[in-house]
XYZ file of C-alpha atoms in Angstrom:
339
model
C 28.393 -10.530 -3.456
C 29.539 -8.304 -0.581
C 31.701 -9.952 2.074
C 32.744 -8.574 5.442
C 34.458 -11.048 7.718
C 32.226 -14.094 7.974
C 29.140 -12.321 6.628
C 28.216 -12.166 2.947
C 25.286 -10.449 1.228
C 24.086 -11.051 -2.313
C 22.713 -8.131 -4.279
C 21.491 -7.330 -7.762
C 23.042 -4.249 -9.365
C 20.023 -3.478 -11.527
C 17.689 -3.772 -8.536
C 19.830 -1.374 -6.499
C 19.997 1.075 -9.413
C 16.225 0.961 -9.988
C 15.576 1.379 -6.261
C 17.897 4.389 -6.110
C 16.195 6.042 -9.099
C 12.739 5.476 -7.594
C 13.858 6.973 -4.269
C 15.340 9.996 -6.089
C 12.079 10.522 -7.997
C 10.147 10.255 -4.735
C 12.311 13.003 -3.220
C 11.764 15.216 -6.278
C 7.980 14.758 -6.204
C 8.018 15.368 -2.449
C 9.851 18.681 -2.898
C 7.309 19.754 -5.531
C 4.522 18.851 -3.097
C 6.115 20.952 -0.361
C 6.716 24.090 -2.433
C 3.348 24.282 -4.220
C -0.117 25.152 -2.995
C -2.184 28.160 -1.983
C 0.946 29.551 -0.331
C 3.722 28.840 -2.871
C 7.300 28.715 -1.622
C 10.599 28.847 -3.524
C 12.469 25.553 -3.555
C 15.463 27.001 -1.710
C 13.128 28.239 1.041
C 11.677 24.737 1.355
C 15.151 23.234 1.717
C 16.176 25.836 4.328
C 12.980 25.188 6.255
C 13.583 21.443 6.267
C 16.998 22.113 7.799
C 15.490 24.436 10.438
C 16.534 27.746 8.885
C 13.290 28.887 7.288
C 11.064 31.848 8.000
C 8.263 31.457 10.577
C 5.526 31.498 7.931
C 7.314 28.868 5.843
C 7.904 26.733 8.934
C 4.198 26.765 9.763
C 3.098 25.899 6.213
C 5.612 23.098 5.742
C 5.962 21.602 9.211
C 2.324 21.880 10.263
C 0.434 21.391 6.985
C 2.398 19.891 4.108
C 5.117 17.711 5.618
C 2.773 15.543 7.744
C 0.638 14.901 4.677
C 3.686 13.998 2.585
C 5.234 11.680 5.167
C 1.909 9.956 5.791
C 1.557 9.400 2.051
C 5.047 7.906 1.835
C 4.271 5.555 4.725
C 0.964 4.508 3.174
C 2.698 3.823 -0.156
C 5.443 1.763 1.486
C 2.853 -0.332 3.341
C 0.693 -0.910 0.259
C 3.677 -1.720 -1.960
C 4.932 -4.299 0.528
C 1.459 -5.814 0.947
C 0.975 -6.123 -2.801
C 4.363 -7.816 -3.273
C 3.646 -10.299 -0.470
C 0.159 -11.259 -1.659
C 1.049 -11.520 -5.343
C 3.959 -13.773 -4.469
C 1.919 -15.892 -2.038
C -0.912 -16.429 -4.503
C 1.418 -16.734 -7.517
C -1.109 -14.580 -9.314
C -0.590 -11.077 -10.774
C -4.102 -10.123 -9.590
C -3.489 -11.318 -6.037
C -3.433 -7.879 -4.438
C -5.262 -6.989 -1.209
C -7.738 -4.919 -3.254
C -8.840 -8.010 -5.149
C -8.900 -10.629 -2.395
C -10.827 -8.782 0.272
C -8.297 -7.470 2.771
C -8.793 -3.809 1.889
C -12.568 -4.188 2.148
C -12.154 -6.100 5.409
C -10.064 -3.327 6.935
C -12.557 -0.761 5.647
C -15.419 -2.747 7.207
C -13.661 -2.745 10.577
C -13.199 1.025 10.444
C -16.796 1.604 9.347
C -18.163 -0.506 12.200
C -16.160 1.522 14.716
C -17.291 4.828 13.206
C -20.982 3.964 12.872
C -21.706 1.617 15.757
C -19.187 2.758 18.365
C -18.780 6.424 17.356
C -15.057 5.843 17.697
C -12.165 8.247 17.529
C -9.458 8.193 14.870
C -7.278 5.920 17.037
C -10.166 3.533 17.649
C -10.946 3.526 13.927
C -7.350 2.468 13.274
C -7.700 -0.425 15.709
C -10.994 -1.386 14.071
C -9.365 -1.412 10.631
C -6.586 -3.672 11.929
C -9.020 -6.100 13.557
C -11.242 -6.106 10.460
C -8.307 -6.993 8.236
C -7.093 -9.774 10.544
C -10.577 -11.265 10.879
C -10.958 -11.220 7.101
C -7.623 -12.993 6.736
C -8.650 -15.755 9.179
C -11.995 -16.273 7.449
C -10.451 -16.222 3.969
C -7.759 -18.702 4.943
C -10.337 -21.053 6.458
C -12.596 -20.919 3.394
C -9.728 -21.392 0.937
C -8.089 -24.281 2.827
C -8.246 -27.719 1.246
C -5.218 -29.780 2.207
C -3.228 -26.629 1.655
C -3.748 -23.276 -0.030
C -3.917 -22.817 -3.788
C -3.148 -19.347 -5.116
C -6.031 -19.336 -7.576
C -8.449 -20.698 -4.957
C -7.357 -17.940 -2.574
C -7.988 -15.316 -5.257
C -11.409 -16.724 -6.192
C -12.582 -16.918 -2.585
C -11.160 -13.442 -2.001
C -13.071 -11.957 -4.932
C -16.305 -13.355 -3.521
C -15.479 -12.047 -0.049
C -14.705 -8.618 -1.489
C -18.190 -8.474 -3.015
C -19.827 -9.573 0.254
C -17.893 -7.062 2.342
C -18.610 -4.253 -0.111
C -22.329 -5.058 0.147
C -22.116 -5.131 3.957
C -20.347 -1.761 4.002
C -23.009 -0.295 1.706
C -25.769 -1.648 3.972
C -24.203 -0.082 7.070
C -23.817 3.196 5.224
C -27.471 3.158 4.085
C -28.733 2.599 7.655
C -26.536 5.293 9.205
C -27.534 8.795 10.242
C -26.615 11.519 7.769
C -23.802 12.980 9.890
C -22.273 9.542 10.518
C -22.630 8.632 6.836
C -20.722 11.780 5.893
C -17.878 10.778 8.221
C -17.747 7.314 6.682
C -17.778 8.602 3.103
C -15.026 11.106 3.881
C -12.888 8.293 5.329
C -13.854 5.555 2.861
C -12.931 7.479 -0.285
C -9.252 7.542 0.742
C -7.554 10.866 1.392
C -4.434 12.414 2.931
C -6.057 15.785 3.600
C -5.740 17.093 7.143
C -3.083 14.600 8.211
C -1.129 15.534 11.328
C 2.024 14.354 13.050
C 0.021 11.788 15.022
C -0.774 10.043 11.729
C 2.901 10.180 10.737
C 4.001 8.668 14.037
C 1.356 5.945 13.933
C 2.089 4.672 10.454
C 5.872 4.968 10.576
C 6.221 3.210 13.937
C 4.140 0.342 12.577
C 5.992 0.263 9.252
C 9.334 0.280 11.071
C 8.244 -2.891 12.885
C 6.637 -4.621 9.894
C 9.314 -4.001 7.235
C 12.054 -6.023 9.014
C 9.526 -8.790 9.664
C 8.530 -8.804 5.990
C 12.174 -8.958 4.867
C 12.953 -11.796 7.280
C 9.801 -13.797 6.616
C 9.978 -12.982 2.907
C 13.109 -15.067 2.361
C 11.047 -18.222 1.592
C 8.770 -16.356 -0.839
C 10.872 -17.165 -3.890
C 10.757 -20.861 -2.978
C 7.015 -20.743 -2.250
C 6.512 -19.390 -5.768
C 7.789 -22.765 -7.029
C 4.924 -24.568 -5.288
C 4.496 -26.197 -1.895
C 6.114 -29.499 -2.867
C 9.250 -27.810 -4.177
C 9.393 -25.446 -1.170
C 9.053 -28.324 1.309
C 11.762 -30.216 -0.567
C 14.032 -27.189 -0.088
C 13.393 -27.200 3.656
C 10.660 -24.544 3.898
C 7.679 -25.055 6.181
C 5.141 -23.863 3.605
C 2.087 -23.444 5.826
C 3.988 -21.760 8.657
C 5.724 -19.345 6.276
C 2.445 -18.572 4.498
C 0.584 -17.827 7.747
C 3.340 -15.498 8.959
C 3.521 -13.635 5.660
C -0.260 -13.426 5.467
C -0.390 -11.822 8.921
C 2.328 -9.293 8.032
C 0.649 -8.422 4.732
C -2.720 -7.890 6.400
C -1.111 -5.627 9.001
C 0.427 -3.553 6.196
C -2.981 -3.150 4.559
C -4.699 -2.359 7.844
C -2.232 0.342 8.916
C -2.401 1.991 5.480
C -6.207 1.905 5.546
C -6.256 3.311 9.061
C -3.980 6.202 8.089
C -5.594 7.262 4.807
C -8.727 5.189 4.312
C -8.958 2.600 1.520
C -6.524 3.582 -1.251
C -7.150 1.239 -4.203
C -4.801 -0.166 -6.836
C -1.467 1.013 -5.384
C -0.865 -2.459 -3.955
C -1.731 -3.964 -7.343
C 0.378 -1.715 -9.565
C 3.506 -1.071 -7.470
C 4.892 -4.654 -7.474
C 4.179 -5.071 -11.195
C 5.978 -1.891 -12.159
C 8.889 -2.637 -9.814
C 9.271 -6.170 -11.178
C 9.260 -4.946 -14.776
C 11.924 -2.360 -13.999
C 14.228 -4.637 -12.005
C 13.685 -7.744 -14.202
C 14.532 -9.756 -11.109
C 12.787 -12.904 -9.926
C 11.038 -13.065 -6.582
C 8.752 -10.667 -4.746
C 11.012 -7.556 -5.065
C 9.914 -6.291 -1.659
C 12.308 -3.329 -1.504
C 11.605 -1.922 -4.983
C 7.862 -2.513 -4.494
C 7.854 -0.462 -1.296
C 9.761 2.369 -2.988
C 7.426 2.281 -5.997
C 4.371 2.297 -3.726
C 5.625 5.468 -2.036
C 6.279 7.142 -5.405
C 2.853 6.215 -6.803
C 1.019 7.388 -3.677
C 2.588 10.823 -3.358
C 2.446 11.355 -7.135
C -1.281 10.554 -7.104
C -1.794 12.860 -4.129
C 0.089 15.657 -5.913
C -2.137 15.171 -8.965
C -5.213 15.131 -6.711
C -4.268 18.521 -5.274
C -3.290 20.264 -8.507
C -5.318 18.737 -11.337
C -8.087 21.306 -10.858
C -7.485 24.848 -9.664
C -10.738 25.259 -7.753
C -10.979 21.920 -5.938
C -8.926 19.037 -4.577
C -9.735 15.464 -5.457
C -9.446 12.703 -2.854
C -6.411 10.475 -3.255
C -8.597 7.392 -3.755
C -10.284 8.926 -6.804
C -6.978 9.448 -8.624
C -5.634 5.987 -7.750
C -8.932 4.401 -8.819
C -8.864 6.089 -12.239
C -5.202 5.362 -12.940
C -5.322 1.924 -11.320
C -8.424 0.904 -13.250
C -6.711 1.782 -16.525
C -3.639 -0.180 -15.428
C -5.803 -3.197 -14.514
C -7.425 -3.223 -17.962
C -4.005 -3.075 -19.596
C -2.740 -5.861 -17.327
C -5.670 -8.130 -18.210
C -5.103 -7.524 -21.933
C -1.390 -8.261 -21.566
C -2.047 -11.435 -19.556
C -4.523 -12.620 -22.202
C -2.077 -12.005 -25.047
C 0.578 -13.874 -23.087
C -1.766 -16.851 -22.816
C -2.029 -16.687 -19.014
C -5.791 -15.979 -18.910
C-alpha cells in the first residue's frame, strides 16, 4: 500500500515486476526491429538517431520507415491486450476473446464494406471498422440477453455470429472486382507494412483516451467475475458496468483493426500469459496491455526476418502461433476439468 496524504494506492509487487520485465523485453525487441533490415544499422547508431543525433540516412530509415511501423505495432498490441482482458473477464471464459465472439470479424466487415461499396480512404475505412464493431456489439448483446447476460451464452452467440460475419465477408470478396478484392485481401490479412506517422497518431490518440476509461471502468471487473448477484450485493450496477466495458473493449478492437487489419489471437493469448506470470486475480489490464505489445512486435519481427527473400504478413504469424496456443489451451482446460 502506497500512501500520500489522504490518498492510498494498493499494488502487487509481482505484478509490477512482471510488467517491468515485459516492458524491458518490448524495448529490446523494438531496438532489434529498428537496427535490422535491408539497411542494417549498428545499435549505437539507432540510439543516437532516436535522440536526434544520427546521420541523415539513418534518420530517414528509422524515422520514416521503421519507427512508425514499430509504434503502430505497439499501439495495436496494447489495444488488443486490453480488449482480450476485458472480454475474458466479462464472459468469465478463457475463450472469450474478441476473435472468438465476433467483434474482430464485425470490425473487419465494416472496413470491407467501406472499401468495396464506398471505395473509401484509409481514414474512412477506420471509421467503418469502428462502426462495424459497435454494431456487432449491439446485435450480440441483444441476441445474448435473457434477463441478464451469461458469459457462456455470450460466447456461444458470438461464435455463431463470427461464422455468419466470416461468410458475409467472403461473399462480398467474391462479388468484388479484382482490384478491389486485392485491396481487401491486403488489408484483411493483417499487416504493419507501409505504416506512416498518421497511423501512429490515430491509434495512440485513441488508445490514450481508451486506456484511462478501461482502468476506471475496469474496477468492477473483479466483482463481476463473481457473478451478477454477488456484484450487485457489493454495490455494482452489473448491467451498466458491463455495457460500458463492452463499448470500451469494442473500441479497442476496432481501432486495432483499423490500424493494422484483423490481427488474430493476440487478444486471446496476451491476457492468459500475463495472468499466468503475475498469478494475480482479476483482469490484469496493465500486464495484458504490455504483453499484447510484446507479442505483436515480436510476431512482426518474425514476419520480417523468418525468410530472407520475402516478408510474411503479421496476421499469418499470429495465426500460426495463436492457433498452436489455442490447441494447448483447450487441452489444458480439458485436463483441468473445465471443458
